[in-house]
Every structure is written in structure tokens, then in C-alpha cells.
Short mmCIF file of C-alpha atoms in Angstrom, two decimals:
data_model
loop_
_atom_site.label_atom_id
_atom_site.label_comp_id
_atom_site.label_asym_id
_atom_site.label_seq_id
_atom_site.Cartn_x
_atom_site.Cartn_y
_atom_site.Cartn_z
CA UNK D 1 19.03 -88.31 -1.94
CA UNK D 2 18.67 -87.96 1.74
CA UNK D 3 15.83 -85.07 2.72
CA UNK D 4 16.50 -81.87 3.49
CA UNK D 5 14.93 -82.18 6.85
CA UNK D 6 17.10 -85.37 7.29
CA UNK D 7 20.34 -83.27 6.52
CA UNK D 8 19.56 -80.47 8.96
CA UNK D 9 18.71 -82.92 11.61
CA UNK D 10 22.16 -84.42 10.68
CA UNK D 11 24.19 -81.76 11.24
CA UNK D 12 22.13 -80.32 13.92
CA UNK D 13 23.61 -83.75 15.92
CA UNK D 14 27.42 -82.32 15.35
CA UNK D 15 26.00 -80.30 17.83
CA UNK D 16 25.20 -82.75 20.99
CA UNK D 17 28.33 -85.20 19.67
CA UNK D 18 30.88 -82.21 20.23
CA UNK D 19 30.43 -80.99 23.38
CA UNK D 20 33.88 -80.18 25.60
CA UNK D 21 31.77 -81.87 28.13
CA UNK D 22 32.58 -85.35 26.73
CA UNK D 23 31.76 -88.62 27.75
CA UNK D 24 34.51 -91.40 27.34
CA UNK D 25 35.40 -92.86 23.74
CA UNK D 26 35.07 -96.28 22.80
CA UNK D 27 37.40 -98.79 21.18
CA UNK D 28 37.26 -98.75 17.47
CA UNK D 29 35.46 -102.20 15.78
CA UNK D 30 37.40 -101.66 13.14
CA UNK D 31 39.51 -104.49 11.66
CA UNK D 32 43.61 -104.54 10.84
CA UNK D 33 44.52 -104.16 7.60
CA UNK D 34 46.87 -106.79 6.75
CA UNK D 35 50.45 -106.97 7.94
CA UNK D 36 52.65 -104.21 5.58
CA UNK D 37 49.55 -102.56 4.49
CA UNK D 38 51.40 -98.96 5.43
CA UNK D 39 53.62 -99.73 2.90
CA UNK D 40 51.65 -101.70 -0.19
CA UNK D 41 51.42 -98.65 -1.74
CA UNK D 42 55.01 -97.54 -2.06
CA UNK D 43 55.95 -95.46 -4.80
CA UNK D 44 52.44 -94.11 -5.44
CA UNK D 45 51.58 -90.51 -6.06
CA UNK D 46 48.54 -88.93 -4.52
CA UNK D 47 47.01 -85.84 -5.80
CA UNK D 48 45.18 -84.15 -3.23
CA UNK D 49 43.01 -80.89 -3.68
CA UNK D 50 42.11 -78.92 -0.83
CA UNK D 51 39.99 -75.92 -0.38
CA UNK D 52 42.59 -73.10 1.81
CA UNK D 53 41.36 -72.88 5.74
CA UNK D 54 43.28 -73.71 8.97
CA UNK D 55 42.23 -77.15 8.81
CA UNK D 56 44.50 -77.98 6.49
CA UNK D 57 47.63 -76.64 8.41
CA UNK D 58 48.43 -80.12 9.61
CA UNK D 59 48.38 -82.02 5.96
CA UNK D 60 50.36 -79.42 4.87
CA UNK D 61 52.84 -79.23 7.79
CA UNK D 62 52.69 -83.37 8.55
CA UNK D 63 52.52 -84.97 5.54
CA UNK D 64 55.88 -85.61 5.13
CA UNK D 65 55.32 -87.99 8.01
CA UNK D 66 52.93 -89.98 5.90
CA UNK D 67 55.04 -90.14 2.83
CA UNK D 68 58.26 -91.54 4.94
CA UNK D 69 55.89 -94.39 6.49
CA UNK D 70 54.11 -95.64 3.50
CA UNK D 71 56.85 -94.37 0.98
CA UNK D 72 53.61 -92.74 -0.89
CA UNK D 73 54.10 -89.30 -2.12
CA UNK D 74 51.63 -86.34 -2.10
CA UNK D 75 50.99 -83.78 -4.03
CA UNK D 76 48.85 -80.73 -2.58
CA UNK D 77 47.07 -78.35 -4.34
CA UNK D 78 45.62 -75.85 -2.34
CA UNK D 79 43.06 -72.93 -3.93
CA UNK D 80 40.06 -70.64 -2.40
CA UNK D 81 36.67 -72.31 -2.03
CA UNK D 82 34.93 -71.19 -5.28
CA UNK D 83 38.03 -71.88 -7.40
CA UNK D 84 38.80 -75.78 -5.58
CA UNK D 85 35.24 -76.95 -6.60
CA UNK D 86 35.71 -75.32 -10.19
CA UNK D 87 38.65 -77.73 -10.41
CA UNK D 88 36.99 -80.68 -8.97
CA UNK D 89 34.14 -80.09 -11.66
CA UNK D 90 36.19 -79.80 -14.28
CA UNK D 91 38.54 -82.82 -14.09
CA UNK D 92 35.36 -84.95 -12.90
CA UNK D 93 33.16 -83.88 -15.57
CA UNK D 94 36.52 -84.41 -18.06
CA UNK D 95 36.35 -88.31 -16.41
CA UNK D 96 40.14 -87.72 -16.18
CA UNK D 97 40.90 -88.69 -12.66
CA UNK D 98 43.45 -86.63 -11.89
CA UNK D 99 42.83 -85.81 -8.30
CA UNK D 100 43.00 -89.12 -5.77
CA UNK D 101 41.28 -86.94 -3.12
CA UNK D 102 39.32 -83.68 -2.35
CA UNK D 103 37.99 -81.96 0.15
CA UNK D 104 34.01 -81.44 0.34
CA UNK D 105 32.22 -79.00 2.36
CA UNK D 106 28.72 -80.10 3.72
CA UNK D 107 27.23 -77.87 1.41
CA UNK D 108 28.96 -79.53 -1.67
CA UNK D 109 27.92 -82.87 -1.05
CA UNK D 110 24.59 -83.23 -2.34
CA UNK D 111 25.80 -81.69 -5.54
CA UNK D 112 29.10 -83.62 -5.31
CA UNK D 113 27.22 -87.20 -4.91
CA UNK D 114 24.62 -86.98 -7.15
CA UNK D 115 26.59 -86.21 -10.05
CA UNK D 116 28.84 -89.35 -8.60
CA UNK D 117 32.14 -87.77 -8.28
CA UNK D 118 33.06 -89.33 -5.09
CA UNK D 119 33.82 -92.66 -3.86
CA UNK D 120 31.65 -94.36 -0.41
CA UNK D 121 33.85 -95.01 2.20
CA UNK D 122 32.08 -97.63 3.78
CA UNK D 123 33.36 -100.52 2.10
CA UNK D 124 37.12 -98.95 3.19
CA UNK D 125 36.27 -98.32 6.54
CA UNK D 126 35.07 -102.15 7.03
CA UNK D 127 39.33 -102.98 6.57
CA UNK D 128 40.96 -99.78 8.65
CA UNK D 129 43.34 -99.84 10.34
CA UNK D 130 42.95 -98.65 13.87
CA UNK D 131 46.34 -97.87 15.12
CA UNK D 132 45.29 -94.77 12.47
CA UNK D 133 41.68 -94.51 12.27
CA UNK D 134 39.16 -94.99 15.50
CA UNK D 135 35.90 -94.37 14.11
CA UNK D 136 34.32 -94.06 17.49
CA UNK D 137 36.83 -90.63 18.00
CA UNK D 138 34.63 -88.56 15.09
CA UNK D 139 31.78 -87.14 16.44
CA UNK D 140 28.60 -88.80 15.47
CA UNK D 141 26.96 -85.89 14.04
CA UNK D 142 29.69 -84.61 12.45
CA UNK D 143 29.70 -88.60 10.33
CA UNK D 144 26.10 -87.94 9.25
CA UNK D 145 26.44 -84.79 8.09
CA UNK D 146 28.74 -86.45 5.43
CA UNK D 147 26.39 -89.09 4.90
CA UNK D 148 24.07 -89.30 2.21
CA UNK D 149 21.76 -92.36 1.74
CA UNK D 150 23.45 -94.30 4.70
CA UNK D 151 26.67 -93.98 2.77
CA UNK D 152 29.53 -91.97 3.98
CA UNK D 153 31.29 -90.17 1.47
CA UNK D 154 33.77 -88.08 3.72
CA UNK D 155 35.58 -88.13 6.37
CA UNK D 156 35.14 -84.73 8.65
CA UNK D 157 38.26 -82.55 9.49
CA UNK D 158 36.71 -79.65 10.76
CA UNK D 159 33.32 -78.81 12.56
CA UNK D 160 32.32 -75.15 12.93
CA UNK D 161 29.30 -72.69 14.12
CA UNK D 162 29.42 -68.90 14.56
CA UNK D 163 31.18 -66.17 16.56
CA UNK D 164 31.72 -62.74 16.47
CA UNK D 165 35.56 -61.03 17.60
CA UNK D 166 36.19 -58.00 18.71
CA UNK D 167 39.63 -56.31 20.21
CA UNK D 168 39.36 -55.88 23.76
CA UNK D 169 41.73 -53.70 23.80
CA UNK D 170 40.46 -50.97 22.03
CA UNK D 171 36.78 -51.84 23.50
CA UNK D 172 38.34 -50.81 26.91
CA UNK D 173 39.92 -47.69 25.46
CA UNK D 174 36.67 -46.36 24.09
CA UNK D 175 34.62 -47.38 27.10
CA UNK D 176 32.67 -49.77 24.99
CA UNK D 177 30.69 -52.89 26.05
CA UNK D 178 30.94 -56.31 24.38
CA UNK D 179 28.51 -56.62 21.57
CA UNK D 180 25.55 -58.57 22.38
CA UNK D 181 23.39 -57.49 20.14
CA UNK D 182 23.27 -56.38 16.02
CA UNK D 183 22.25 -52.88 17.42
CA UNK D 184 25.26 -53.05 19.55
CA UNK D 185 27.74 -53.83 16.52
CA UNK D 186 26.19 -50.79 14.46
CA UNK D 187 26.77 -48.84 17.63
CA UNK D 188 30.22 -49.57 18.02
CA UNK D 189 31.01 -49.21 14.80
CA UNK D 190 30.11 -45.87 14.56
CA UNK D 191 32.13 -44.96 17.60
CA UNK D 192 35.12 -46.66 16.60
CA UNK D 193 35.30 -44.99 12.84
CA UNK D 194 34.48 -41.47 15.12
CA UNK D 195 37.44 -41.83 17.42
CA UNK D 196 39.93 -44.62 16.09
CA UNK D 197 40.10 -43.87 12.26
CA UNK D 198 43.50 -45.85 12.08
CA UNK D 199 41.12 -48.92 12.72
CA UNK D 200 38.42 -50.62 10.23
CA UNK D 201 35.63 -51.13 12.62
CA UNK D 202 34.23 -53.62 11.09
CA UNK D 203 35.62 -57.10 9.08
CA UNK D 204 33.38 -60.15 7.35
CA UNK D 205 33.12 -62.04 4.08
CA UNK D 206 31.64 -59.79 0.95
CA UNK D 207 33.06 -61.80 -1.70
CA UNK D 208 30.11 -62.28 -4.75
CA UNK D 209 30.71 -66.11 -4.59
CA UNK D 210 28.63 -68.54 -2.36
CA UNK D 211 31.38 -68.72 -0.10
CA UNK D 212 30.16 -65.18 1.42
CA UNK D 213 26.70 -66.96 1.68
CA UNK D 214 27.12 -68.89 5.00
CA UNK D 215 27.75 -65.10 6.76
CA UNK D 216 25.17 -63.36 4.99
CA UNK D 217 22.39 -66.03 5.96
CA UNK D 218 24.09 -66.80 9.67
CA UNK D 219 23.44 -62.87 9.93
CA UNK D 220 20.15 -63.06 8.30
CA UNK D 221 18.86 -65.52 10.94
CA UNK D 222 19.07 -63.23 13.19
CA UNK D 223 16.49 -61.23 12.09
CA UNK D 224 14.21 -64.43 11.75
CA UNK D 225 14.89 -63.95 7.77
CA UNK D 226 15.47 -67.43 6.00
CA UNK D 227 15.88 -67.65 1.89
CA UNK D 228 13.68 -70.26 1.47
CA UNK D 229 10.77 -71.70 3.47
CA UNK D 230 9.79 -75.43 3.79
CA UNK D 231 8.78 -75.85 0.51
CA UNK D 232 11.73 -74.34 -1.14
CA UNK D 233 10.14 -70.94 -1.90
CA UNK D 234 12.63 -68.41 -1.78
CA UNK D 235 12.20 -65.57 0.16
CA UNK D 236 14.88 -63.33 -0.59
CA UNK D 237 12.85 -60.06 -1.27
CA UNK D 238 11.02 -60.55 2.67
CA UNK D 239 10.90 -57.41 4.95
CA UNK D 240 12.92 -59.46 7.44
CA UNK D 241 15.93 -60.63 5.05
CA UNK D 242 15.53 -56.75 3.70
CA UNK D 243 16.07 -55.23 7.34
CA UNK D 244 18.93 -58.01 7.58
CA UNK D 245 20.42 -56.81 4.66
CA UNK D 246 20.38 -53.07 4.95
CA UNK D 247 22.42 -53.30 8.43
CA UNK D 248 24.71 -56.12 7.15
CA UNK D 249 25.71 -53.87 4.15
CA UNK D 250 25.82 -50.78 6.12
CA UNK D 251 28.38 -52.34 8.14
CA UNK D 252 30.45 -53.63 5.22
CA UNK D 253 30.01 -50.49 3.05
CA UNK D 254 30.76 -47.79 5.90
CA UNK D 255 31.99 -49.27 8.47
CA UNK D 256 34.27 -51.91 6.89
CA UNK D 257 37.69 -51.93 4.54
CA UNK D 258 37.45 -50.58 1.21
CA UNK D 259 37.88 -53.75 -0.68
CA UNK D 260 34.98 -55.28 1.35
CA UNK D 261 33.05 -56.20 -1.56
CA UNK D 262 35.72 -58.66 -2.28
CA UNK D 263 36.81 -60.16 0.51
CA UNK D 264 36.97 -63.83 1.25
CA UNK D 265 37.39 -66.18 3.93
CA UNK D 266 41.13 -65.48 4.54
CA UNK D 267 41.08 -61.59 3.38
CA UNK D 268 38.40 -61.21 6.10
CA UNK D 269 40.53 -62.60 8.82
CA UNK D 270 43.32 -61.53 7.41
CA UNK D 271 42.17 -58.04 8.45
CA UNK D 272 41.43 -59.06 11.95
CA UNK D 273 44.95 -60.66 12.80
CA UNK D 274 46.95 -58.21 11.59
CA UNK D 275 45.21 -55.64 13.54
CA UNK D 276 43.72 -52.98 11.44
CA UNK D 277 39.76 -54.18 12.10
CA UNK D 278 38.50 -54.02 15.60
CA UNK D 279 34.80 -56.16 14.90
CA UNK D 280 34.85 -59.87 12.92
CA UNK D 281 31.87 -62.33 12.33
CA UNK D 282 32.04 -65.28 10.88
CA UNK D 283 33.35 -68.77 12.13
CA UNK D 284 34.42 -69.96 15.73
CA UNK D 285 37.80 -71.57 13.76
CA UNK D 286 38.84 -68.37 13.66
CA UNK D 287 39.77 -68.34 16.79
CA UNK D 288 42.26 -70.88 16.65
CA UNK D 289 44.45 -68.15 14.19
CA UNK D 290 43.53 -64.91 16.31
CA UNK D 291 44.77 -66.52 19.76
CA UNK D 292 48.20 -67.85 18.30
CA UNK D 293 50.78 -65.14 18.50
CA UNK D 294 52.73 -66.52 15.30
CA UNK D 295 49.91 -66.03 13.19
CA UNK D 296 48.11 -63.04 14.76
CA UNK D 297 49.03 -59.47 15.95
CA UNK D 298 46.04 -59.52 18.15
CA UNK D 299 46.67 -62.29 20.22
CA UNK D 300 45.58 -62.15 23.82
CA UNK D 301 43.77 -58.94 22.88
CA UNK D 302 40.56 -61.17 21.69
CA UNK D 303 36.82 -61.41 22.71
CA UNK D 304 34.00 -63.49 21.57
CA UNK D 305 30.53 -62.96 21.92
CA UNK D 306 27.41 -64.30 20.32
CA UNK D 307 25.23 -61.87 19.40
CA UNK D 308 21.26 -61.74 18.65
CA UNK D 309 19.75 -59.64 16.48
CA UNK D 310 16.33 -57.69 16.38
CA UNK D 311 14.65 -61.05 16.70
CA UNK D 312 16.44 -62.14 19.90
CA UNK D 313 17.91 -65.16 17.47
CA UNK D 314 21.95 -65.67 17.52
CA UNK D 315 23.89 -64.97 14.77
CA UNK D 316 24.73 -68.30 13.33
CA UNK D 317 27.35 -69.46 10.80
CA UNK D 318 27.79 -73.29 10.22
CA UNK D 319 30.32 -75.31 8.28
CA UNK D 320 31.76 -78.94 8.19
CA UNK D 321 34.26 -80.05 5.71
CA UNK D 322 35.56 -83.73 4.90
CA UNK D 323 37.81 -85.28 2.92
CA UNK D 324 36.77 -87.42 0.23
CA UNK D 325 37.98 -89.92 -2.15
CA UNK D 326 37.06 -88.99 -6.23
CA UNK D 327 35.03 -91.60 -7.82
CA UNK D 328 37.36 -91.64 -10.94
CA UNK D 329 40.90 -91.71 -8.64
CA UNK D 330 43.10 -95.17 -9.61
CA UNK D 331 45.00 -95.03 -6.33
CA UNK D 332 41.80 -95.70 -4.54
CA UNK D 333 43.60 -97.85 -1.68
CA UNK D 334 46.36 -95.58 -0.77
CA UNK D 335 44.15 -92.97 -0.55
CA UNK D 336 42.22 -94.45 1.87
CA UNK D 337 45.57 -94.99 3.85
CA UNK D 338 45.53 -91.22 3.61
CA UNK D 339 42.63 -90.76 5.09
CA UNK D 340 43.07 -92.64 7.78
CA UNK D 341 46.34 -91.14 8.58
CA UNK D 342 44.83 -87.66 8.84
CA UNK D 343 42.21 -88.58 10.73
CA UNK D 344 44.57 -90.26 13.51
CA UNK D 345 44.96 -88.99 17.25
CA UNK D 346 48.79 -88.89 16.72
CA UNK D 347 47.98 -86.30 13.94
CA UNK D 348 45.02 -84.64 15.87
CA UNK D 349 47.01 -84.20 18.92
CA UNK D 350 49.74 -82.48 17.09
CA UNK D 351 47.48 -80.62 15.39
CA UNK D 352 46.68 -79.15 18.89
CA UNK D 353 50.07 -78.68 20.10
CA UNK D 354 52.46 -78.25 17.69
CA UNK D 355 49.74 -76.10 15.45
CA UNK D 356 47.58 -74.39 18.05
CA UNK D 357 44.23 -75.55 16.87
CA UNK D 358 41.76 -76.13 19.35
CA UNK D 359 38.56 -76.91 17.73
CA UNK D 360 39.41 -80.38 16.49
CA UNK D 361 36.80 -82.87 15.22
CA UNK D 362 38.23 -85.56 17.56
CA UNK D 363 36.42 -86.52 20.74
CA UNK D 364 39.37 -88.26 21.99
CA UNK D 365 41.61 -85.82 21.81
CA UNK D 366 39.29 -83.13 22.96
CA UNK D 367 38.69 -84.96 26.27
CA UNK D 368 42.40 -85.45 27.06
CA UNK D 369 44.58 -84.00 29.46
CA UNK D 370 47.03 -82.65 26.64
CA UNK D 371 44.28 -80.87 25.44
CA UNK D 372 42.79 -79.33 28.71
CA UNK D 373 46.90 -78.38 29.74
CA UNK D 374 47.28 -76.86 26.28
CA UNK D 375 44.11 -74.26 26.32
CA UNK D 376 45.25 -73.64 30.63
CA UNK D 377 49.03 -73.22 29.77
CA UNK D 378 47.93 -70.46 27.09
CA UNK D 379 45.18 -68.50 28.92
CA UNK D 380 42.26 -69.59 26.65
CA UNK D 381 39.65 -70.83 29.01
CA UNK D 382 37.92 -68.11 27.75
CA UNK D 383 37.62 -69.43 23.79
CA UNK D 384 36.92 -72.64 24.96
CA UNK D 385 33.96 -71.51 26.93
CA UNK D 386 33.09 -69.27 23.69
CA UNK D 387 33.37 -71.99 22.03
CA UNK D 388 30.78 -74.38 23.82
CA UNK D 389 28.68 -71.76 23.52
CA UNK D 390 29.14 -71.66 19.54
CA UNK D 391 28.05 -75.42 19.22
CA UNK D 392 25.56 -74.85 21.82
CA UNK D 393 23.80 -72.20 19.62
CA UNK D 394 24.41 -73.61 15.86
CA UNK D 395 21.33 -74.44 14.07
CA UNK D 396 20.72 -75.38 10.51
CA UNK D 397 17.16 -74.26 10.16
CA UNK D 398 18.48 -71.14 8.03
CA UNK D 399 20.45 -73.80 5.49
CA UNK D 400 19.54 -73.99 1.84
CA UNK D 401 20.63 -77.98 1.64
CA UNK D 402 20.06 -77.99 -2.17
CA UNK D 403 22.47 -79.53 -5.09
CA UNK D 404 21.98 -76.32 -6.43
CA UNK D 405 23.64 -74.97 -3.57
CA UNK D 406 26.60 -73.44 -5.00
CA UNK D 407 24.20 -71.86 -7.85
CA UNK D 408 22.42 -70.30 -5.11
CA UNK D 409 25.10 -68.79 -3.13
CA UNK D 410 26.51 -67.23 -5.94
CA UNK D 411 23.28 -65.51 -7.28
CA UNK D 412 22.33 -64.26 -3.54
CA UNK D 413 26.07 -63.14 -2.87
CA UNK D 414 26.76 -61.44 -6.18
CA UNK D 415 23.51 -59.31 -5.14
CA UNK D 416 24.69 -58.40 -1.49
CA UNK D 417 28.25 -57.68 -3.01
CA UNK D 418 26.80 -55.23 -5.85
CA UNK D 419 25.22 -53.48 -2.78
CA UNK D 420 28.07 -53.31 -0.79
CA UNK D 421 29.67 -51.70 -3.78
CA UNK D 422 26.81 -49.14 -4.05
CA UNK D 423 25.64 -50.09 -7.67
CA UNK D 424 22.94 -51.49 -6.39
CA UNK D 425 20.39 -50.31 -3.28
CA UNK D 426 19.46 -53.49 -0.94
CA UNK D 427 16.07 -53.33 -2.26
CA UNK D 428 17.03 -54.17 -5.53
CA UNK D 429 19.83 -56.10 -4.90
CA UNK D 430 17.62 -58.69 -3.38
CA UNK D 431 14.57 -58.39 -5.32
CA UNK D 432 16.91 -59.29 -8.32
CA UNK D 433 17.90 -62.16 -6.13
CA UNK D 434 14.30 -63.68 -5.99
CA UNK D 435 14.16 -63.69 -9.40
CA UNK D 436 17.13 -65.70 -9.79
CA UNK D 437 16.96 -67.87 -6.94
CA UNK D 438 12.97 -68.42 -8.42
CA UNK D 439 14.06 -69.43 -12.17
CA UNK D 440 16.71 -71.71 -10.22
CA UNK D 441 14.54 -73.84 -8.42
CA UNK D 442 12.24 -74.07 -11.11
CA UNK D 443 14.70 -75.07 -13.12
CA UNK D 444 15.68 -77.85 -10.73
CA UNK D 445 12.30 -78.86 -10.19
CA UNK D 446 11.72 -77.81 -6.56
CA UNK D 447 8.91 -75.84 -6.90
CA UNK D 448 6.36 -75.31 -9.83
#
């Protein structure tokens, strides 16, 4: 299994590879896969499982594409995070092979290889076809992130760090300043309940699964509080995750909606698009859905800031997901074909246009003129420059890169979410937390 210090340094690179400020792509080595090859696999069914997110917008809107040119069909199925790996588990663990293909989150994939669900790519990528797939277009960091033991196990749609919204709009109305600080989001909160009680002032993942985990850590850093240190003792009961904590929760438990203790990745942006929370943190993807008026009530009415907190840190939040092919799937090949076709600048490019992302993995497309017309034509110079700044910042010193991950997540979260509830004060919430987070890395053998 590759280090831990190897995997941060890995996805640290996604960093430095996806920069706007790109320098030219080069041609893909990749070989031709035989003449017909789009179409050797017609009449196959694919079963792909996804996790929910934006970056899945263009499989689910495109695909139909894919199935008319290699006569394949494909068959989605698309839950929340927690309940997509409970699936993947279950039919990998059964040895039944029902899905051809999954998506994997970073975090996932130590767990994911180990146990030997999923299939290495290299061997595949050796016979691509690069009319679909230009290996050279992914950014370099983003390809070791979902690499473990020089073998790549996925390829990466989507590449994120952190960034916090807020509604311009009703920032100007109060006479408020743009966050820049954790102080500053406790202070605004406070005025917005006070004099806009229409509005939630405040919107982020609260969810007891280790989903919520990425926000509650990316906010933690800020406060120069990390879960573990280098030798995988955790740390959850620290005076600095403890000060973290207490303003995270006070956010959440007075200043946000009332089902904050539940929400999840889409119910917390959900809240921000359709208008009725003024603050967000968590991912710079979410930007993409704010700034597109079809999806979002807010649109045009967005700003993004990076704030510190009381250790002059950013805020951080950090995710890459991939798509992977199962170990047990017996349409290995045309899988592969669907990888490739997802991954291709035709798709990308639509992805941007027709879809309004603007965050793609895809250094090609990112450095084209389409691209640079599309974010000018729609006013979002501003999001781009935010989002620089996002990959500029991301770090991944405050990652727990454990197969135990998901374990983990869901014994720190289910604490923070029983405080955000009030059955629990912070203090105890996370000094129940060490204890569990203790007995699981004994358990795993990480620490004595």
C-alpha cells in the first residue's frame, strides 16, 4: 500500500497540474485499438454505479451518445455517497459482479484496493484509443492520486478544494463585508438571523456519515486542529479541534436550517441555490450549480472567498473522484470503452458548454478558447479567479488517508452531528470520538 505521506504528496500535485495558467498539452502515446473496436462490444449491458454530484451530469445527460456508437447499453444507478459504497461492498463482498463500473472517491481507494474490488487500468490504457482518451489531458496529480502501488485504478472526473459562498446581494443590503475570516462568518451570521429572518444564515454538511467529514476537518484546519498526527494518534479531544468544533456547531445549530444535523452534500447546496441560506462552505464545484441560472435562484448574486481561521490557516476541503472498473465485472473491455469515452474532450467540452461546468479535470479543455469565451460570455471571471485561488490553497496535511477511512468519518461525524442536535455538548461529543477513533486504529494495527 502506497504511504500515507506518498498519498498526500500525490494529491497535493493535483494542485500544480491544474492550474488555469496552463502550459500546452501533449499528444497522447497511446496506441489504436483495432479497427471496429467502438463497436466489438455491441449488445452488451453495462451497469454503472455512481455516487450523486455534478460530475456526473454529463454521463447522465450524454450517454446515450455512447450507447448509439458502440451499440452498448448502460444502466445507471445513482445513490448518496454513504449508501453507493454500501452497495459496492455488498455485491463485491457477495463476489457477484453485478456492477461493470463504480465510481471511487480518493478517500475510498485504499479501502477499495486492498480488499481487491477494483480492476488496474494500466494494462487497458496500454491499447486506448486516442480519438477518446489522451492521457496527457488528465492532470498529473490528479492520476496519482488514483494510483496506488504504481497502478492506476481510476480514472479522475472531478478535482476539487474548498470555498466558502455567500449572497452578495444581501451582504450589500446589510452593509456587510466579505468573510475573510471564521470570526467574520460568526459575525455575519448573527447579523443576518437579527435583520433577515426569512434567510438561514448559514448552510454546510451535518450529516452523521463520513461524507460530512471532509467539511468538518477542512474547517478544523483552520484552527491548526488535525485528527491524527504523524503517527496516526488521533487527536480528536485537542483544545484546537475543540475550539474548531464549538464555532462549527454553533454555526450549524443556531445559525443554520433546522434539519442541519442531517444534511448532505446536495441538501446543503440545495439550500444555497434555492435561496433561503445566505453563507455556504464546502467545495469549489459548487460553484459550477450556484452560477447556472437553470439550476440556481442565486445566480449572478454569488461570492467566494477563502477564509482563515484563528490560526491564519484557510479553510480547506479536498476531494477527487474516479471512475473505476470492479474487479469481479465480465464486461471488462467495454467498460474500458466507457471509460475512455467519458474521459474524452468531445465529452469534456460539452460538459462545459452544454452543462455549465467549469471546473473540469481536463487540461486541454481548460486551456482552450471555448473555455475562456464560455466563463467571459457569462460574467464569471470572478469564479474562475476564486477558483485558482481554491487549488492554490488545497492541502492534504489535515487528511486521514487510512482504509479505515470510511470507519473514521462516520465515528467523528456521528459525534459532531449529535452536537449539532444538542444531545450531546462538543466536549463530549469529541471526547467520545477519541475513544472510538483510538479502539479503531488499534484495531487496524496503526498504533499500539
Amino acid at each position: 500500500m502506497k504511504s500515507l505521506t506518498k498519498r498526500m504528496l500525490s494529491v497535493i500535485g493535483i494542485v500544480a497540474a491544474s492550474s488555469l495558467a496552463l502550459t500546452s498539452c501533449g499528444s497522447s502515446s497511446a496506441t489504436e485499438e483495432p479497427a471496429g473496436g467502438r463497436t466489438s462490444y455491441e449488445g452488451t449491458t453495462l451497469r454503472v454505479l455512481l455516487k450523486e454530484g455534478y460530475e456526473i451530469e454529463a454521463i447522465q445527460e450524454f450517454k446515450g451518445e455512447f450507447e448509439e456508437a458502440t451499440g452498448i447499453t448502460v444502466e445507471l444507478e445513482v445513490y448518496d455517497e454513504p449508501t453507493a459504497r454500501q452497495k459496492l461492498v455488498l455485491d463485491a463482498t457477495s463476489g457477484t459482479g453485478t456492477y461493470d463500473i463504480t465510481s471511487s472517491s480518493f478517500w475510498n481507494l485504499p479501502e477499495f484496493v486492498s480488499a481487491g474490488w477494483l480492476e488496474p487500468l494500466d494494462p487497458y490504457i496500454e491499447k486506448a484509443n486516442d480519438e477518446w482518451l489522451v492521457m496527457d489531458d488528465i492532470p498529473t496529480g490528479a492520476i496519482e492520486s488514483m494510483t496506488i502501488d504504481d497502478e492506476l485504478y481510476a480514472l479522475p472526473h472531478t478535482i476539487i478544494g474548498g470555498m466558502f459562498f455567500y449572497r452578495t446581494d444581501v451582504f450589500a443590503e446589510l452593509g456587510l463585508e466579505a468573510p475573510q475570516t471564521t470570526d467574520d462568518i460568526l459575525a455575519a451570521a448573527k447579523v443576518i438571523k437579527e435583520k433577515r429572518p426569512d434567510l438561514v444564515p448559514f448552510s454546510a454538511r451535518g450529516a452523521s456519515t463520513f461524507a460530512s467529514l471532509g467539511t468538518e476537518l477542512g474547517w478544523a484546519y483552520g484552527y491548526d486542529a488535525l485528527l491524527f498526527d504523524e503517527n496516526g494518534n488521533p487527536q480528536a479531544d485537542s483544545k484546537q479541534m475543540n475550539a474548531a468544533m464549538d464555532d462549527f456547531v454553533t454555526l450549524m445549530k443556531d445559525y443554520g436550517p433546522s434539519d442541519a444535523a442531517t444534511l448532505t452534500f446536495t441538501q446543503a447546496g440545495e439550500k444555497f441555490s434555492s435561496g433561503s441560506a445566505a453563507m455556504m462552505f464546502d467545495t469549489s464545484g459548487f460553484g459550477t450549480i450556484f452560477e447556472d441560472p437553470e439550476q440556481s435562484k442565486v445566480a449572478g448574486k454569488v461570492g467566494y472567498t477563502h477564509p482563515t481561521g484563528p490560526s491564519g490557516k484557510p479553510l480547506q476541503w479536498l476531494y477527487n473522484e474516479g471512475l473505476a472498473i470492479t474487479s469481479k465485472s465480465k464486461n471488462k473491455n467495454a467498460a474500458w470503452l466507457f471509460l475512455q469515452w467519458r474521459m474524452s474532450r468531445e465529452v469534456t467540452m460539452k460538459e462545459v458548454t452544454e452543462l455549465s461546468r467549469t471546473d473540469v479535470p481536463n487540461l486541454y479543455v481548460l486551456e482552450s478558447q471555448e473555455y475562456r469565451d464560455f466563463m467571459a460570455e457569462r460574467g464569471l471571471e470572478d469564479f474562475a479567479a476564486a477558483l485558482q485561488t481554491s487549488w492554490d490553497l488545497t492541502t492534504a496535511e489535515h487528511w486521514p488517508f487510512y482504509p479505515e477511512f470510511t470507519a473514521i468519518g462516520d465515528s467523528f461525524s456521528k459525534e459532531i452531528s449529535n452536537a449539532i442536535t444538542g444531545s450531546k455538548s462538543v466536549s463530549d461529543a469529541l471526547d467520545t470520538s477519541q475513544k472510538e477513533l483510538t479502539q479503531i486504529m488499534k484495531d487496524a494495527g496503526h498504533i499500539e
